[in-house]
Amino acid sequence: SQTIHQWPATLVQPVGSPLSLECTVEGTSNPNLYWYRQAAGRGLQLLFYSVGIGQISSEVPQNLSASRPQDRQFILSSKKLLLSDSGFYLCAWTGRADGELFFGEGSRLTVL
Amino acid sequence: KQEVTQIPAALSVPEGENLVLNCSFTDSAIYNLQWFRQDPGKGLTSLLLIQSSQREQTSGRLNASLDKSSGRSTLYIAASQPGDSATYLCAVNSGNTPLVFGKGTRLSVIA
């Protein structure tokens, strides 16, 4: 069966520090991968999605970036965090013919 | 551009009640619609996926319906329990673009 792993689960970082959140999917190949952010009291915001290795689409301009170095690995990064980057970050994947989307457990980032 | 709306934003019901959560979307040319549950501080759990050719899907006490022509979907929860308390989100897949999410309905089932 397919599983998705996301880490770290919780992160507290000072403003201006770098960020790396990692997501891996097991049990499937060539998934579509997604990074979402959920800020307090707001809906899900799609940040990046990828349909293959090295293929990244960005939905919103910001100081975050994403990379897909391997088929089932998706990384969210920042060189310098801002206070506004605080939030709950969710990785998701879809690969089945029916298009069902599955989410990881999320990473809570607090920037101080 | 697809827009998804969920009403109400919050709902509180006594245990045992049957309830309906609503989801509407602006563009009826969809590939599928998915309902999710989110517990506080957790990721989203997929509940039901309805393909555009289907009218409804059922899983246990949950039943989701889809009316593409009117741009509506409903999630019916039978005999609600306190453990059903969570935020419920619907998301629409229009094919070649990523899913568009509603903002969710926060459900509280009171014992």
XYZ file of C-alpha atoms in Angstrom:
223
model
C 0.000 0.000 0.000
C 1.025 3.586 -0.520
C 2.157 5.819 2.319
C 3.365 9.387 2.583
C 5.866 10.625 5.130
C 6.497 14.229 6.003
C 9.035 15.697 8.434
C 9.763 17.369 10.698
C 6.349 17.439 12.343
C 7.093 20.624 14.269
C 9.649 23.330 13.679
C 10.403 26.625 15.431
C 12.789 28.848 13.519
C 14.046 32.440 13.878
C 13.357 35.009 11.192
C 16.026 34.915 8.509
C 16.973 31.277 9.057
C 16.751 28.634 6.315
C 14.049 26.008 5.989
C 13.868 22.493 4.636
C 10.739 20.348 4.829
C 10.842 16.917 3.320
C 8.178 14.612 1.948
C 8.490 11.104 0.559
C 5.938 8.743 -0.900
C 6.258 4.968 -0.777
C 4.537 2.249 -2.713
C 3.961 4.099 -5.964
C 5.925 5.515 -8.855
C 5.713 8.788 -10.762
C 3.229 10.457 -8.429
C 2.080 14.042 -8.763
C 3.303 15.838 -5.645
C 1.979 18.959 -3.958
C 2.886 21.389 -1.178
C 0.042 23.256 0.513
C 0.062 25.794 3.331
C -2.740 26.292 5.809
C -2.470 29.498 7.814
C -4.517 29.982 10.988
C -8.157 30.642 10.138
C -7.561 30.418 6.409
C -8.089 27.814 3.747
C -5.590 25.589 1.994
C -3.224 27.432 -0.295
C -1.432 25.494 -3.016
C 2.242 26.482 -3.087
C 3.919 24.106 -5.539
C 3.157 21.007 -7.512
C 5.272 18.613 -9.522
C 4.377 16.096 -12.205
C 7.883 14.628 -12.454
C 11.535 14.829 -11.391
C 12.809 18.371 -11.755
C 9.404 19.683 -12.874
C 8.067 22.275 -10.446
C 5.129 24.623 -10.885
C 4.725 27.543 -8.528
C 1.299 28.876 -7.679
C 2.229 31.928 -5.651
C 5.272 34.217 -5.665
C 7.098 34.104 -2.322
C 10.439 33.375 -0.733
C 9.805 29.629 -0.743
C 11.043 27.160 -3.329
C 10.493 23.478 -4.021
C 12.592 20.739 -5.519
C 12.035 17.164 -6.601
C 15.427 15.449 -6.664
C 13.948 11.939 -6.851
C 10.702 10.492 -8.175
C 9.082 10.160 -4.762
C 10.783 12.964 -2.863
C 9.547 16.536 -2.639
C 11.350 19.234 -0.668
C 10.144 22.683 0.396
C 12.875 25.211 1.135
C 13.586 28.778 2.016
C 16.872 30.622 2.293
C 15.515 33.230 4.733
C 12.275 32.752 6.612
C 9.802 35.555 7.219
C 7.278 35.833 10.036
C 4.535 35.385 7.452
C 5.899 31.950 6.572
C 4.473 30.545 9.797
C 1.778 27.981 9.177
C 0.885 24.372 8.711
C 2.520 22.822 5.644
C 1.009 19.792 4.012
C 2.463 17.507 1.398
C 0.101 15.519 -0.819
C 0.263 13.092 -3.683
C -1.925 11.612 -6.355
C -1.060 8.904 -8.787
C -4.061 6.734 -9.231
C -6.097 6.841 -12.390
C -9.079 8.122 -10.438
C -7.110 11.135 -9.197
C -7.645 10.625 -5.477
C -5.447 12.943 -3.403
C -3.708 11.782 -0.231
C -2.100 13.990 2.397
C 0.749 13.648 4.830
C 0.419 14.491 8.516
C 1.721 18.012 8.095
C 4.563 20.128 9.436
C 3.835 23.027 11.766
C 6.270 25.874 11.278
C 6.515 28.769 13.701
C 8.789 31.629 12.747
C 9.769 33.896 15.648
C -11.591 29.988 -12.637
C -13.106 27.312 -10.401
C -14.352 28.468 -7.028
C -15.572 26.196 -4.252
C -17.835 27.338 -1.438
C -18.847 25.455 1.674
C -21.816 26.426 3.775
C -22.155 26.628 6.712
C -18.686 27.547 7.958
C -19.499 25.964 11.330
C -22.182 23.639 12.582
C -23.047 22.301 16.017
C -25.463 19.404 16.436
C -26.491 17.031 19.234
C -25.278 13.463 19.102
C -27.453 11.119 17.040
C -28.654 13.725 14.592
C -28.405 13.238 10.838
C -26.753 16.172 9.109
C -25.853 17.523 5.690
C -22.797 19.536 4.699
C -22.933 21.512 1.482
C -20.369 22.220 -1.193
C -20.933 24.273 -4.343
C -18.637 24.924 -7.289
C -18.807 27.424 -10.128
C -17.570 25.385 -13.111
C -19.490 22.162 -13.751
C -16.753 20.737 -16.032
C -15.153 18.648 -13.303
C -13.206 15.397 -13.313
C -14.050 14.411 -9.756
C -14.926 15.775 -6.312
C -13.367 14.655 -3.071
C -14.465 15.062 0.549
C -11.861 15.221 3.313
C -11.849 15.294 7.072
C -9.291 17.256 9.088
C -8.808 16.882 12.820
C -7.114 19.770 14.680
C -3.391 19.872 13.994
C -3.543 16.930 11.614
C -3.388 16.312 7.903
C -6.419 15.740 5.698
C -7.969 12.298 5.492
C -9.772 11.342 2.307
C -13.351 10.291 3.001
C -15.036 9.885 -0.355
C -14.158 10.420 -3.996
C -16.933 10.894 -6.550
C -16.102 10.716 -10.236
C -17.904 13.066 -12.599
C -19.923 10.159 -14.018
C -21.188 9.114 -10.585
C -24.114 10.500 -8.594
C -23.107 9.303 -5.134
C -20.654 7.346 -3.035
C -21.151 5.726 0.339
C -18.807 4.696 3.112
C -20.331 3.536 6.370
C -22.432 6.370 7.819
C -21.232 8.791 5.134
C -22.929 9.402 1.831
C -21.741 11.973 -0.684
C -23.813 13.052 -3.654
C -22.876 14.995 -6.753
C -25.049 17.098 -9.046
C -22.721 18.461 -11.692
C -25.341 20.425 -13.569
C -26.209 22.495 -10.529
C -22.635 22.625 -9.235
C -23.426 21.022 -5.904
C -22.302 18.209 -3.672
C -23.562 17.194 -0.265
C -22.015 15.072 2.451
C -24.624 13.306 4.546
C -23.589 11.985 7.956
C -26.036 9.622 9.591
C -26.434 9.206 13.352
C -23.661 11.662 14.194
C -21.224 10.881 17.009
C -18.840 13.085 19.031
C -15.979 11.411 17.146
C -17.299 12.967 13.937
C -16.291 16.408 15.242
C -13.761 17.787 12.774
C -13.471 20.137 9.819
C -14.836 18.757 6.575
C -13.469 20.036 3.278
C -14.522 19.413 -0.271
C -12.217 19.768 -3.246
C -12.908 19.827 -6.965
C -10.629 18.380 -9.616
C -11.129 19.965 -13.021
C -8.678 17.669 -14.803
C -5.391 19.253 -15.757
C -5.237 21.683 -12.872
C -4.647 21.012 -9.159
C -7.610 20.553 -6.860
C -9.504 23.616 -5.712
C -10.545 23.467 -2.059
C -13.387 25.002 -0.145
C -12.635 26.591 3.218
C -14.381 23.812 5.094
C -17.205 23.321 7.561
C -16.224 22.939 11.207
C -18.529 20.348 12.764
C -19.089 19.885 16.478
C -21.186 16.961 17.669
C -22.281 17.468 21.252
C -22.720 14.436 23.521
